[in-house]
Tab-separated table of C-alpha atoms in Angstrom:
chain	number	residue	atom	x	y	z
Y	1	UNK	CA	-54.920	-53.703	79.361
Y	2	UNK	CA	-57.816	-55.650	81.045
Y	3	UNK	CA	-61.133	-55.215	79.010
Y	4	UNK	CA	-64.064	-56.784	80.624
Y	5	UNK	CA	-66.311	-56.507	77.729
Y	6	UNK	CA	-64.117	-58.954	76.331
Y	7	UNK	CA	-64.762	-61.682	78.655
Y	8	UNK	CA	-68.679	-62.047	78.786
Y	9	UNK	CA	-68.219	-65.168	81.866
Y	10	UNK	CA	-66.994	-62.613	84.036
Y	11	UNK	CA	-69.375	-59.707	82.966
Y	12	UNK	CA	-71.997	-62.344	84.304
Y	13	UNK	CA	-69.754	-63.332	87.321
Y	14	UNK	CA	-70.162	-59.613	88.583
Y	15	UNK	CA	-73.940	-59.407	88.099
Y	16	UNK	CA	-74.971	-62.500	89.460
Y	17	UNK	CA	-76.418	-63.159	93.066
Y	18	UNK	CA	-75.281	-66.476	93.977
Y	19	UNK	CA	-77.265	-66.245	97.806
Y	20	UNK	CA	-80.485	-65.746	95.778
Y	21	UNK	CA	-81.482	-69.362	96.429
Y	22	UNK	CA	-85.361	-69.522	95.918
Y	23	UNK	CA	-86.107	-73.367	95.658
Y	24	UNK	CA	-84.888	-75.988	98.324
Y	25	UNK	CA	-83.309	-78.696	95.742
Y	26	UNK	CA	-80.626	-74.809	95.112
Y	27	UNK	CA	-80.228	-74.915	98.828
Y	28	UNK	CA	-79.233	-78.522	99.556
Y	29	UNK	CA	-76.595	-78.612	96.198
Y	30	UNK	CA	-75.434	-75.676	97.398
Y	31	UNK	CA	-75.365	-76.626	101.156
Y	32	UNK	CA	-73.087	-79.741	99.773
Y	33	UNK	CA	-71.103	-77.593	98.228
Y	34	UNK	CA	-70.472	-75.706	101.697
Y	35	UNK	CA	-69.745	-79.295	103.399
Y	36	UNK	CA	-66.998	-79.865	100.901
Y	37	UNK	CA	-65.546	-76.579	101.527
Y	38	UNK	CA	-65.680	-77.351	105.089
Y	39	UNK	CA	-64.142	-81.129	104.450
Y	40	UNK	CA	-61.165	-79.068	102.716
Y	41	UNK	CA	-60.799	-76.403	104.992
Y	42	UNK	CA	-60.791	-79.085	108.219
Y	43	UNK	CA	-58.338	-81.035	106.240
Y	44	UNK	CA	-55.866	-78.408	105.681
Y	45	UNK	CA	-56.202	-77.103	109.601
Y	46	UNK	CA	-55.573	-80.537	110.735
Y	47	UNK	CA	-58.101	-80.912	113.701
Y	48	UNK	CA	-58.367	-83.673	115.807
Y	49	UNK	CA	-60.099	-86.848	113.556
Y	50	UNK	CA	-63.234	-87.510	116.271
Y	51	UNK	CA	-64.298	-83.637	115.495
Y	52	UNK	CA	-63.470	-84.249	111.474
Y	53	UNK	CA	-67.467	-85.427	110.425
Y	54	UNK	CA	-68.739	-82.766	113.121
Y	55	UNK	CA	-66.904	-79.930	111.299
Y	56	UNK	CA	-68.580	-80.877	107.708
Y	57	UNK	CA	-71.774	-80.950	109.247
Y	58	UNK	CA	-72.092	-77.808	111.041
Y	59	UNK	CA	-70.816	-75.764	107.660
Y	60	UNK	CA	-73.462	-77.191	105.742
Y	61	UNK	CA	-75.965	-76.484	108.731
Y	62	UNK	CA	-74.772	-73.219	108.437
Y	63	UNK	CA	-75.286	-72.573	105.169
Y	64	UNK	CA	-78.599	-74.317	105.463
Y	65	UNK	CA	-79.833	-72.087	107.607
Y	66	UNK	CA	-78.953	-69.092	106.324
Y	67	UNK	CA	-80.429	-69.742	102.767
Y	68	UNK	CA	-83.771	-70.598	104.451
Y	69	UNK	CA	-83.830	-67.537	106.650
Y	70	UNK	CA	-82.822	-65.815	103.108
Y	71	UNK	CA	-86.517	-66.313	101.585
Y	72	UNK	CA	-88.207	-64.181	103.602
Y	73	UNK	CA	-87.970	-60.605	103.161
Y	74	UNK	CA	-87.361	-59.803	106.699
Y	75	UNK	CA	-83.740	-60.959	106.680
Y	76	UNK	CA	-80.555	-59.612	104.416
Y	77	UNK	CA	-77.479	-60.960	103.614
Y	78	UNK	CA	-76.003	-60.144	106.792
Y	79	UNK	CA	-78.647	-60.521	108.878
Y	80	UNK	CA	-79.438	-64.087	107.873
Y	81	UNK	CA	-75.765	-64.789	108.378
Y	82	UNK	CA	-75.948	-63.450	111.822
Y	83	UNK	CA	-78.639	-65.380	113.088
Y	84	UNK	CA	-77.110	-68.863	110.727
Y	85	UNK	CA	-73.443	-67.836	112.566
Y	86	UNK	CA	-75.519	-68.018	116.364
Y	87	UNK	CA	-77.248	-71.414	115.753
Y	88	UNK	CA	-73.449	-72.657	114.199
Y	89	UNK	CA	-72.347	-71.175	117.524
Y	90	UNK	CA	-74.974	-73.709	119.645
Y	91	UNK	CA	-74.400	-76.638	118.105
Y	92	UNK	CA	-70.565	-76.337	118.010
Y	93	UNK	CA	-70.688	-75.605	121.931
Y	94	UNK	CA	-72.758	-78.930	121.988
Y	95	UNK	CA	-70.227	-80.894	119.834
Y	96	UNK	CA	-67.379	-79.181	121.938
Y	97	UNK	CA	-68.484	-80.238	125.202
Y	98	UNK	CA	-69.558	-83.984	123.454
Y	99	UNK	CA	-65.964	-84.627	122.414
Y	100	UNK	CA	-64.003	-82.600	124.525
Y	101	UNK	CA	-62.349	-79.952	122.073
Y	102	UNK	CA	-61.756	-76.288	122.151
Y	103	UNK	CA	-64.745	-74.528	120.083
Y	104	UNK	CA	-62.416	-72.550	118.706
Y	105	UNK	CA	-60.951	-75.343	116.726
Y	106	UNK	CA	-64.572	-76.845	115.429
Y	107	UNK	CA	-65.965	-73.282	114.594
Y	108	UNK	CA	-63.104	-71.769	112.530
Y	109	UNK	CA	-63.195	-74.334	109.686
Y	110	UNK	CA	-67.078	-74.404	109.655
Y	111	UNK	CA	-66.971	-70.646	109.294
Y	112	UNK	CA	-64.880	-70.228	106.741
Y	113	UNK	CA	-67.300	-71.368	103.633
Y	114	UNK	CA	-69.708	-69.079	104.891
Y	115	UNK	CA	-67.808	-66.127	104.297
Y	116	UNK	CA	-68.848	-64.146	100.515
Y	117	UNK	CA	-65.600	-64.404	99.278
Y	118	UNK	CA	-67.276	-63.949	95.667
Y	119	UNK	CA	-68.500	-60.284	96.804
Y	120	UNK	CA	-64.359	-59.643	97.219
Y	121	UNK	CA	-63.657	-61.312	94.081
Y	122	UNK	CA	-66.288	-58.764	92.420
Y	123	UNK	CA	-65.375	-55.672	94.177
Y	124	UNK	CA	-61.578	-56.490	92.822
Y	125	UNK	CA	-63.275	-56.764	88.977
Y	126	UNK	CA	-65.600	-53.710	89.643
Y	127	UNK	CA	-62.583	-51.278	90.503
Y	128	UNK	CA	-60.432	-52.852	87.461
Y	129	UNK	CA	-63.324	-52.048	85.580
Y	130	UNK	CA	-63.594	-48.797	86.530
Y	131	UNK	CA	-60.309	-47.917	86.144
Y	132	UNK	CA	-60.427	-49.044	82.273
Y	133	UNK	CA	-63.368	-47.036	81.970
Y	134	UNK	CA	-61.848	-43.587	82.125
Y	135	UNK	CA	-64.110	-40.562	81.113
Y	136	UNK	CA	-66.719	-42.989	79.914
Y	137	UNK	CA	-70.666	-42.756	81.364
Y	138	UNK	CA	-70.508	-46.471	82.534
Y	139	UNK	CA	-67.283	-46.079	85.168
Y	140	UNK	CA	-69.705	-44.671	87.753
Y	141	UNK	CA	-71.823	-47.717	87.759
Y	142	UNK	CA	-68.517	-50.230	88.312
Y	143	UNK	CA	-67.389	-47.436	90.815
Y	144	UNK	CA	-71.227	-48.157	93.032
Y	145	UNK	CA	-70.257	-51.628	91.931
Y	146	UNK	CA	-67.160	-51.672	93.791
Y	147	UNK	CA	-68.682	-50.124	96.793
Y	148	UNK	CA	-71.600	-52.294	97.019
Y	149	UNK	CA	-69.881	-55.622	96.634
Y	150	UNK	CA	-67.158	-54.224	99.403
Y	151	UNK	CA	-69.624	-53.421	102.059
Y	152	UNK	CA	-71.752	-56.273	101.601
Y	153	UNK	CA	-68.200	-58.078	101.879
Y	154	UNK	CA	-67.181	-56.383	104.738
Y	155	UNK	CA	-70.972	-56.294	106.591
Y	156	UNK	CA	-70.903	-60.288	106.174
Y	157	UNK	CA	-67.713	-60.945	107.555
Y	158	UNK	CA	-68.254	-58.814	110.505
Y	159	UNK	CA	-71.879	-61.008	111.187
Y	160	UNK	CA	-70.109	-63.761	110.883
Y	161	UNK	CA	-67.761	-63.341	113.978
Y	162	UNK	CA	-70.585	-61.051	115.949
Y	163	UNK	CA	-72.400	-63.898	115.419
Y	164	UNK	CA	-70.073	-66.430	117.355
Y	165	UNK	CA	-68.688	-64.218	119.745
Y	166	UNK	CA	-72.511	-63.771	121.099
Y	167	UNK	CA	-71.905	-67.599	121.739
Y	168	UNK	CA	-68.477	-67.484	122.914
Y	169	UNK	CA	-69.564	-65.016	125.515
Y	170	UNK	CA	-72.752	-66.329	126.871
Y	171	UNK	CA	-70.932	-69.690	127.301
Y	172	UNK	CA	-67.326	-68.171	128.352
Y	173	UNK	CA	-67.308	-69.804	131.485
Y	174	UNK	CA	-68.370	-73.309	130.105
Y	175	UNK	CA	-65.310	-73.145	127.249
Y	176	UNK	CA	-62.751	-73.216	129.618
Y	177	UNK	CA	-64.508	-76.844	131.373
Y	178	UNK	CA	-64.705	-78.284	127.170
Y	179	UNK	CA	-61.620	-79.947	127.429
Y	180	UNK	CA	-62.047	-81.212	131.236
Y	181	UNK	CA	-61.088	-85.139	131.504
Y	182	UNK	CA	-59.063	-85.207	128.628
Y	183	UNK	CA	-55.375	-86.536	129.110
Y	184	UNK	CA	-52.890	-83.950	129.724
Y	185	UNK	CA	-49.634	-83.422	128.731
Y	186	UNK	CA	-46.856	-81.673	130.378
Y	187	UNK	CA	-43.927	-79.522	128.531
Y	188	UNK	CA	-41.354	-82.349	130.315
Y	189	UNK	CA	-43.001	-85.284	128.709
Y	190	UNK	CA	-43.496	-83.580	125.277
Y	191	UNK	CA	-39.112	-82.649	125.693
Y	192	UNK	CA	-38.758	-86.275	126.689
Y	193	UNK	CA	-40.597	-87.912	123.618
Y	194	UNK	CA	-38.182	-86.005	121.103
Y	195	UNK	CA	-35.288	-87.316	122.562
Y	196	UNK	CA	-36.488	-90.342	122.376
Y	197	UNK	CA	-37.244	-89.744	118.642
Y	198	UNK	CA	-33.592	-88.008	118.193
Y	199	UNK	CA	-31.989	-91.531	119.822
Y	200	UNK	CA	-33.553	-93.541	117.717
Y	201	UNK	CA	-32.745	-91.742	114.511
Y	202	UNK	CA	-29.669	-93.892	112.674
C-alpha cells in the first residue's frame, strides 16, 4: 500500500509553493526553465521553423510576467495568469501577423508551460493520501489538500484560455487576414505531389 510518510521528497513535493518566487535571479531560472518547456513542446507540435525562436520567447515572457505580477498582493495565482495569458495573447497576434501564421499555432505551445501541472500532480498524492489515512485525524487535512490543489488547478487552467480568448476575440477579424500573402496550396496540387512521390518509389 502507498505510505507517504515513507517518502519524505514527496511529503515536501505536496507542501511546497513553487509560484512563490520572491527574488528576480528565482524568476529568470525559472523563466528559462519555461523557455525550455516551450522549446520541447514546439518541437514535438512541429510548427513552422520561422515561428520556432518566437514560440520560446513568448513562454518565457509569459512566465515572466506572471511571477512579477505575483509579488504584489493584489494579484493570485489565477489572476496573475490571466493578465500574463492577455499580454502572451498581444505579442503572439504581433508575431502572427509578422510572419504570417495562424495564432493558434504560436499560442498553444507557449501556453502549455504555463499551466500548474504540479497542483494536479499534488491533488493526485493528496487523495492517495487520504485514502491511506482511514479513521485517522490527519485524512481531513489531505482531503482540503486535495480540494485546494484541484481548484487552484482547475481556476488556472480556465485563466489561461479566458485569458487568450479575450485576445482572440478583440482581434477575430484580424486572424483570419494573418496568413494573407502567403503561398497557397490547392487539394489538386497536394494529390498531384504524392503521385509523383508514389512514381518515383522503386
Amino acid at each position: 500500500m502507498f505510505n507517504l510518510e515513507l517518502y519524505p521528497q514527496l511529503q515536501e513535493f505536496l507542501y511546497t509553493d513553487f509560484f512563490n518566487t520572491n527574488t528576480l535571479p528565482h524568476i529568470f531560472y525559472k523563466m528559462l526553465f519555461a523557455m525550455v518547456a516551450g522549446f520541447g513542446f514546439a518541437y514535438a507540435l512541429h510548427p513552422p521553423k520561422k515561428v520556432f525562436f518566437g514560440i520560446i520567447i513568448v513562454a518565457g515572457f509569459g512566465y515572466f510576467i506572471r511571477s512579477i505580477l505575483l509579488q504584489s498582493p493584489i494579484f493570485s495565482l489565477a489572476g496573475a495568469t490571466f493578465c500574463a495569458a492577455v499580454c502572451m495573447g498581444f505579442v503572439v497576434v504581433l508575431l502572427a501577423k509578422y510572419t504570417k501564421v495562424p495564432v493558434e499555432v504560436i499560442v498553444f505551445p507557449a501556453l502549455l508551460p504555463m499551466f500548474p501541472g504540479s497542483y494536479g500532480y499534488r491533488s493526485i498524492l493528496s487523495l492517495l493520501t487520504f485514502t491511506q489515512h482511514a479513521d485517522k485525524p490527519e485524512q481531513l487535512t489531505y482531503l482540503l489538500a486535495f480540494f485546494n490543489n484541484i481548484t487552484t488547478m482547475l481556476s488556472v487552467s480556465l485563466s489561461l484560455v479566458a485569458g487568450v480568448l479575450v485576445i482572440f476575440i478583440i482581434f477575430h477579424e484580424q486572424n483570419f487576414t494573418m496568413t494573407r500573402g502567403t503561398k497557397k496550396t490547392s487539394i489538386y496540387q497536394v494529390l498531384r505531389e504524392l503521385r509523383k512521390t508514389r512514381k518515383q518509389k522503386p
